[in-house]
Coordinates of C-alpha atoms and ligand atoms in Angstrom, one line a residue:
A25 CA 145.6 110.0 97.1
K26 CA 145.2 111.7 100.6
N27 CA 143.3 114.6 99.1
A28 CA 141.2 111.7 97.5
G29 CA 140.6 109.9 100.7
K30 CA 139.2 113.0 102.6
N31 CA 136.9 113.8 99.5
Q32 CA 135.9 110.5 99.7
I33 CA 134.4 110.3 103.4
A34 CA 133.0 114.3 102.8
L35 CA 131.5 112.7 99.6
F36 CA 130.2 109.9 102.4
D37 CA 129.6 112.3 105.2
A38 CA 127.3 114.0 102.5
E39 CA 125.8 110.5 101.6
L40 CA 124.1 110.0 105.1
R41 CA 123.4 113.6 105.6
A42 CA 121.0 112.9 102.5
A43 CA 119.9 109.8 104.1
R44 CA 119.1 111.1 107.1
V45 CA 116.9 114.3 105.7
L46 CA 115.3 112.0 103.3
R47 CA 114.0 109.8 106.5
T48 CA 113.1 112.8 108.2
R49 CA 111.2 114.1 105.2
I50 CA 109.6 110.4 105.0
A51 CA 108.1 110.0 108.8
T52 CA 107.1 113.3 108.5
G53 CA 104.9 113.2 105.6
L54 CA 103.9 109.2 107.2
R55 CA 102.7 111.3 110.1
R56 CA 100.6 113.1 107.7
A57 CA 99.6 110.2 105.8
L58 CA 97.6 109.1 108.8
V59 CA 96.2 112.4 109.5
G60 CA 95.2 113.0 106.1
E61 CA 93.9 109.5 104.7
E62 CA 96.2 108.9 102.4
F63 CA 97.2 105.4 102.9
A64 CA 95.5 102.4 100.7
L65 CA 95.2 99.1 101.0
Y66 CA 95.9 97.1 97.6
Y67 CA 95.2 93.3 97.4
Q68 CA 96.4 90.3 95.2
P69 CA 94.8 87.4 94.8
V70 CA 96.0 83.9 96.3
V71 CA 94.9 81.1 94.3
D72 CA 93.7 77.5 94.1
L73 CA 96.5 76.1 91.7
A74 CA 94.3 73.2 90.9
T75 CA 91.0 75.0 90.5
G76 CA 92.0 78.8 89.5
D77 CA 89.1 79.7 92.6
I78 CA 90.5 82.7 94.8
S79 CA 91.0 81.2 98.1
G80 CA 92.0 84.5 99.7
V81 CA 93.7 87.8 99.7
E82 CA 96.9 89.2 100.5
A83 CA 96.8 92.9 101.6
L84 CA 99.7 95.4 101.0
L85 CA 99.9 98.9 102.2
R86 CA 100.2 102.5 99.4
W87 CA 101.2 105.5 100.0
I88 CA 99.6 107.7 97.9
P89 CA 100.7 110.9 98.4
E90 CA 98.1 113.8 98.0
G91 CA 98.8 114.9 94.2
G92 CA 101.8 112.3 93.8
E93 CA 102.3 108.7 92.4
P94 CA 101.8 104.9 95.0
V95 CA 105.0 104.9 96.9
R96 CA 105.5 100.9 97.5
P97 CA 106.5 100.3 101.1
D98 CA 109.5 99.3 101.0
A99 CA 110.1 102.6 100.4
F100 CA 108.6 103.5 103.6
I101 CA 108.2 100.6 106.1
P102 CA 112.0 100.7 107.3
V103 CA 110.9 104.6 108.6
A104 CA 107.7 103.7 110.0
E105 CA 109.4 100.2 112.0
E106 CA 112.3 103.0 113.5
T107 CA 110.0 105.8 114.2
G108 CA 107.4 103.7 115.9
L109 CA 104.7 105.1 113.0
I110 CA 104.2 101.7 112.1
V111 CA 101.7 100.3 115.4
D112 CA 99.4 103.0 114.0
I113 CA 100.0 102.5 110.4
G114 CA 99.5 98.9 111.3
L115 CA 96.0 99.1 113.0
W116 CA 94.7 101.2 110.0
A117 CA 95.6 98.8 108.1
L118 CA 93.8 95.5 109.9
E119 CA 91.3 97.6 110.5
Q120 CA 90.6 98.2 106.3
A121 CA 91.5 94.8 105.5
C122 CA 88.6 93.5 107.9
A123 CA 86.4 96.1 106.7
D124 CA 86.8 94.4 103.0
A125 CA 86.9 91.1 104.5
R126 CA 83.6 91.1 105.8
R127 CA 82.2 91.8 102.7
W128 CA 84.1 89.1 100.9
H129 CA 83.9 86.6 103.0
G130 CA 80.4 87.1 103.8
S131 CA 79.8 86.2 99.5
H132 CA 82.6 83.7 98.6
G133 CA 84.0 82.3 101.7
I134 CA 87.8 84.5 100.9
T135 CA 90.4 84.7 103.5
V136 CA 92.7 88.2 104.5
A137 CA 96.0 88.0 105.0
V138 CA 97.7 91.5 106.6
N139 CA 101.2 91.7 106.9
V140 CA 102.6 92.5 110.8
S141 CA 105.7 93.4 111.4
G142 CA 108.1 93.1 114.9
R143 CA 107.3 96.4 116.2
Q144 CA 104.1 95.7 116.1
L145 CA 104.0 92.3 117.6
R146 CA 106.3 93.6 120.3
D147 CA 103.3 95.8 121.4
E148 CA 101.6 94.3 124.5
T149 CA 98.5 95.5 123.1
F150 CA 99.0 93.9 120.0
G151 CA 97.0 90.4 120.8
D152 CA 93.9 92.3 122.4
A153 CA 94.2 94.6 119.5
V154 CA 93.6 92.3 117.1
L155 CA 90.6 90.7 118.6
A156 CA 88.4 93.6 118.8
V157 CA 88.9 94.7 115.0
L158 CA 87.4 91.1 114.4
E159 CA 84.9 91.5 116.5
R160 CA 84.1 95.0 115.7
H161 CA 83.7 93.6 111.8
E162 CA 81.9 90.6 113.1
L163 CA 84.3 88.7 111.1
P164 CA 85.4 85.0 112.3
R165 CA 88.4 84.7 113.3
H166 CA 89.8 82.7 110.8
V167 CA 89.1 84.6 107.6
L168 CA 92.1 86.7 109.2
T169 CA 95.7 85.5 108.6
L170 CA 98.7 87.5 110.1
E171 CA 101.7 87.4 107.9
I172 CA 105.1 87.5 109.9
T173 CA 108.9 87.1 108.8
E174 CA 111.6 85.2 110.4
S175 CA 113.7 88.6 110.3
M176 CA 111.3 90.1 112.7
L177 CA 112.9 88.1 115.3
L178 CA 116.6 89.0 114.4
A179 CA 117.0 92.0 116.7
T180 CA 114.7 90.8 119.7
T181 CA 116.2 90.0 123.1
P182 CA 115.1 86.1 123.9
V183 CA 112.3 87.8 126.4
E184 CA 110.7 89.5 123.5
T185 CA 110.9 86.5 121.3
A186 CA 109.1 85.0 124.6
R187 CA 106.2 87.4 124.4
I188 CA 106.1 87.6 120.9
V189 CA 105.6 83.5 120.6
E190 CA 102.9 83.6 123.0
T191 CA 101.1 86.6 122.0
L192 CA 101.1 84.8 118.1
T193 CA 99.6 81.2 120.2
R194 CA 97.0 83.4 122.2
L195 CA 95.8 84.6 118.4
R196 CA 95.9 81.0 117.0
E197 CA 94.1 80.1 119.7
H198 CA 91.5 82.0 119.0
G199 CA 91.0 81.0 115.3
V200 CA 93.8 83.1 113.8
R201 CA 95.9 81.8 111.0
I202 CA 99.8 82.6 110.9
A203 CA 101.5 82.6 107.9
L204 CA 105.4 82.3 107.7
D205 CA 106.2 84.7 104.6
D206 CA 109.1 85.0 102.5
F207 CA 110.2 81.2 103.9
G208 CA 113.5 79.7 102.8
T209 CA 115.1 83.5 102.4
G210 CA 116.4 83.8 106.6
Y211 CA 119.5 81.9 107.9
S212 CA 117.8 80.0 110.3
S213 CA 114.2 79.3 108.2
L214 CA 114.1 75.5 110.0
S215 CA 114.5 76.4 113.5
Y216 CA 111.6 79.2 113.1
L217 CA 109.7 76.9 111.8
R218 CA 110.1 74.5 114.4
T219 CA 109.7 77.5 117.6
L220 CA 107.1 79.5 115.8
P221 CA 103.0 78.5 116.1
V222 CA 102.7 79.0 112.1
D223 CA 99.6 77.2 109.7
I224 CA 101.0 78.6 106.4
L225 CA 103.6 78.7 105.0
K226 CA 104.7 81.2 101.8
I227 CA 107.5 80.4 99.9
D228 CA 109.8 83.1 98.7
R229 CA 109.7 83.9 94.8
S230 CA 113.1 83.7 94.9
F231 CA 112.4 80.0 94.6
T232 CA 109.6 80.6 91.7
T233 CA 111.4 82.3 89.3
P234 CA 114.5 79.9 88.3
L235 CA 111.9 77.2 88.5
T236 CA 111.3 76.5 84.7
D237 CA 115.1 77.3 83.6
A238 CA 116.8 74.4 82.2
D239 CA 119.9 74.3 84.5
H240 CA 118.0 74.8 87.8
Q241 CA 117.8 71.6 88.5
R242 CA 118.7 72.1 92.2
T243 CA 116.1 74.9 92.7
R244 CA 113.6 72.1 91.7
A245 CA 114.6 70.0 94.0
F246 CA 115.1 72.5 97.1
T247 CA 111.6 74.2 96.2
K248 CA 109.8 70.3 96.0
T249 CA 111.5 69.3 99.2
I250 CA 110.2 72.6 101.0
V251 CA 106.5 71.9 99.7
E252 CA 106.6 68.3 100.8
L253 CA 107.9 69.6 104.1
S254 CA 105.2 71.8 104.9
A255 CA 102.6 69.2 103.7
S256 CA 103.6 66.8 106.1
L257 CA 104.0 69.6 108.4
G258 CA 100.2 69.9 108.3
L259 CA 100.5 73.4 106.7
K260 CA 99.3 75.0 103.6
T261 CA 101.2 75.7 101.6
V262 CA 101.4 78.9 99.1
V263 CA 104.1 79.8 96.3
E264 CA 104.8 83.5 95.9
G265 CA 106.0 85.1 92.7
V266 CA 104.2 83.0 90.0
E267 CA 104.5 84.7 86.8
T268 CA 104.4 81.8 83.7
R269 CA 102.5 79.3 83.3
E270 CA 104.5 77.1 82.9
Q271 CA 105.8 77.5 86.8
A272 CA 102.5 77.3 87.9
D273 CA 102.4 73.7 86.1
V274 CA 105.4 72.9 87.8
L275 CA 104.4 73.6 90.9
R276 CA 100.9 72.1 90.7
Q277 CA 102.9 69.1 89.7
M278 CA 104.7 69.6 93.0
G279 CA 101.4 69.5 95.0
S280 CA 101.8 73.2 96.1
P281 CA 98.0 73.9 96.5
L282 CA 98.5 77.4 96.3
G283 CA 100.2 80.5 94.2
Q284 CA 100.1 84.2 94.2
G285 CA 101.7 86.4 91.5
Y286 CA 101.8 88.9 88.3
L287 CA 100.7 85.5 86.1
F288 CA 97.0 86.0 88.2
S289 CA 97.1 89.6 88.9
P290 CA 99.2 92.1 90.9
P291 CA 97.9 94.1 93.9
V292 CA 94.8 96.1 92.9
V293 CA 92.3 98.4 94.3
A294 CA 89.3 96.3 96.8
G295 CA 87.1 97.0 93.7
R296 CA 89.2 94.8 91.7
I297 CA 89.1 92.1 93.9
D298 CA 85.2 92.7 93.6
E299 CA 85.2 92.2 90.0
M300 CA 87.9 89.1 89.7
L301 CA 85.2 87.0 92.4
R302 CA 82.5 87.7 90.2
A303 CA 83.9 86.8 87.0
T304 CA 86.6 84.0 88.4
P305 CA 88.7 84.7 85.7
W306 CA 91.0 81.7 86.4
K307 CA 88.5 78.8 86.2
Ligands
C2E119 P1 105.7 90.5 101.0 O1 104.9 90.1 101.7 O2 106.5 89.5 100.5 O3 104.9 90.7 99.7 C1 104.9 90.5 98.2 C2 105.3 91.7 97.3 O4 106.1 91.0 96.2 C3 104.2 92.7 97.3 O5 105.5 93.8 96.9 C4 103.9 92.3 95.7 O6 103.7 93.3 94.9 C5 105.4 91.3 95.3 N1 104.5 90.4 94.4 C6 103.8 89.8 93.8 N2 103.4 89.0 93.1 C7 104.6 89.0 92.3 C8 105.6 88.7 91.5 O7 104.6 87.9 90.8 N3 106.7 88.9 90.7 C9 107.2 90.2 91.2 N4 108.1 90.6 91.4 N5 106.6 90.9 92.6 C10 105.5 90.3 93.0 P2 105.1 95.2 98.0 O8 103.6 95.1 97.5 O9 105.8 96.3 97.1 O10 105.1 94.9 99.4 C11 106.7 94.8 99.5 C12 106.7 94.5 101.1 O11 106.6 95.5 101.9 C13 105.7 93.3 101.5 O12 106.8 92.4 101.0 C14 105.9 93.4 103.2 O13 107.0 92.5 103.6 C15 105.8 94.9 102.8 N6 104.6 94.9 103.4 C16 103.9 95.7 102.6 N7 102.1 95.8 102.9 C17 102.6 96.0 104.3 C18 102.3 96.3 105.7 O14 100.7 96.5 105.7 N8 102.3 96.0 106.8 C19 103.9 95.6 107.0 N9 104.5 96.0 108.2 N10 104.2 95.6 105.5 C20 104.1 95.6 104.6
CA120 CA1 103.2 88.8 103.1
CA121 CA1 106.2 87.6 101.0
CA122 CA1 109.2 90.1 101.5

């Protein structure tokens, strides 16, 4: 038994070492990716559940290594945050999203949402950088939404939190919209809703999936309550992870104005969004 314990520790050690090697390899790859232009933004439409219009898109980052398959952000964003690379990667994403937004806003008046991490927001130059990118692309500020999560505040000190709130407040005063992402998954969603300056609430897909199961009365009650809370606070509501027609119907009846999910489209390359805007497939 003693030996088994030792072996387990050795195994654990080996796993830790392997994880560290993998992290280092990803970090090296990410540095090369920035220089070698291996990043791409995919876009997922946000759809008006009543009319079928596309009201906006969310930009979702992909890493497509030379000669490889696209890597999803969950695999590399944490490393990008740890190493600080997310600051430069995030700026690249913002720049690219605004370039595409300019074209779409000009012809169809839609908005573009970009995800930002806590590491980016803690950077003191972030606010100015956002405003400069908008200016460079001559984009009305209300066209851009920044998506934040409450989890980004978990590891921050009160001073950092205050500075993040200040940066968001300032951007908001300039017209940039702020969305609270993954709402309902954290430990203190309601208190963050009170402290953070937000315009849009994105209800996490864990509330959507069980929506049409017969035995999920309680989930339906929760979802409906959040949709109503959001409306009474004067916020826009987006429900994530809409995969079926039935879910979309239930959500519309609950009064949720906007939905996003595979029912409408997975994240796609920018050119596909151009086509969707012309074809209006859900009208
Ligand atoms: P998120 O912001 O919550 O984005 C939604 C995720 O749900 C996306 O995963 C999207 O592909 C997926 N999704 C959309 N519709 C459905 C559906 O109907 N069913 C299911 N099962 N999934 C759906 P993705 O693209 O892998 O992104 C994962 C996360 O990575 C994002 O979660 C976001 O937190 C982060 N991320 C993505 N792009 C960026 C970025 O540019 N910067 C930062 N900081 N984070 C990013
Ligand atoms: Ca998001
Ligand atoms: Ca989300
Ligand atoms: Ca998420």
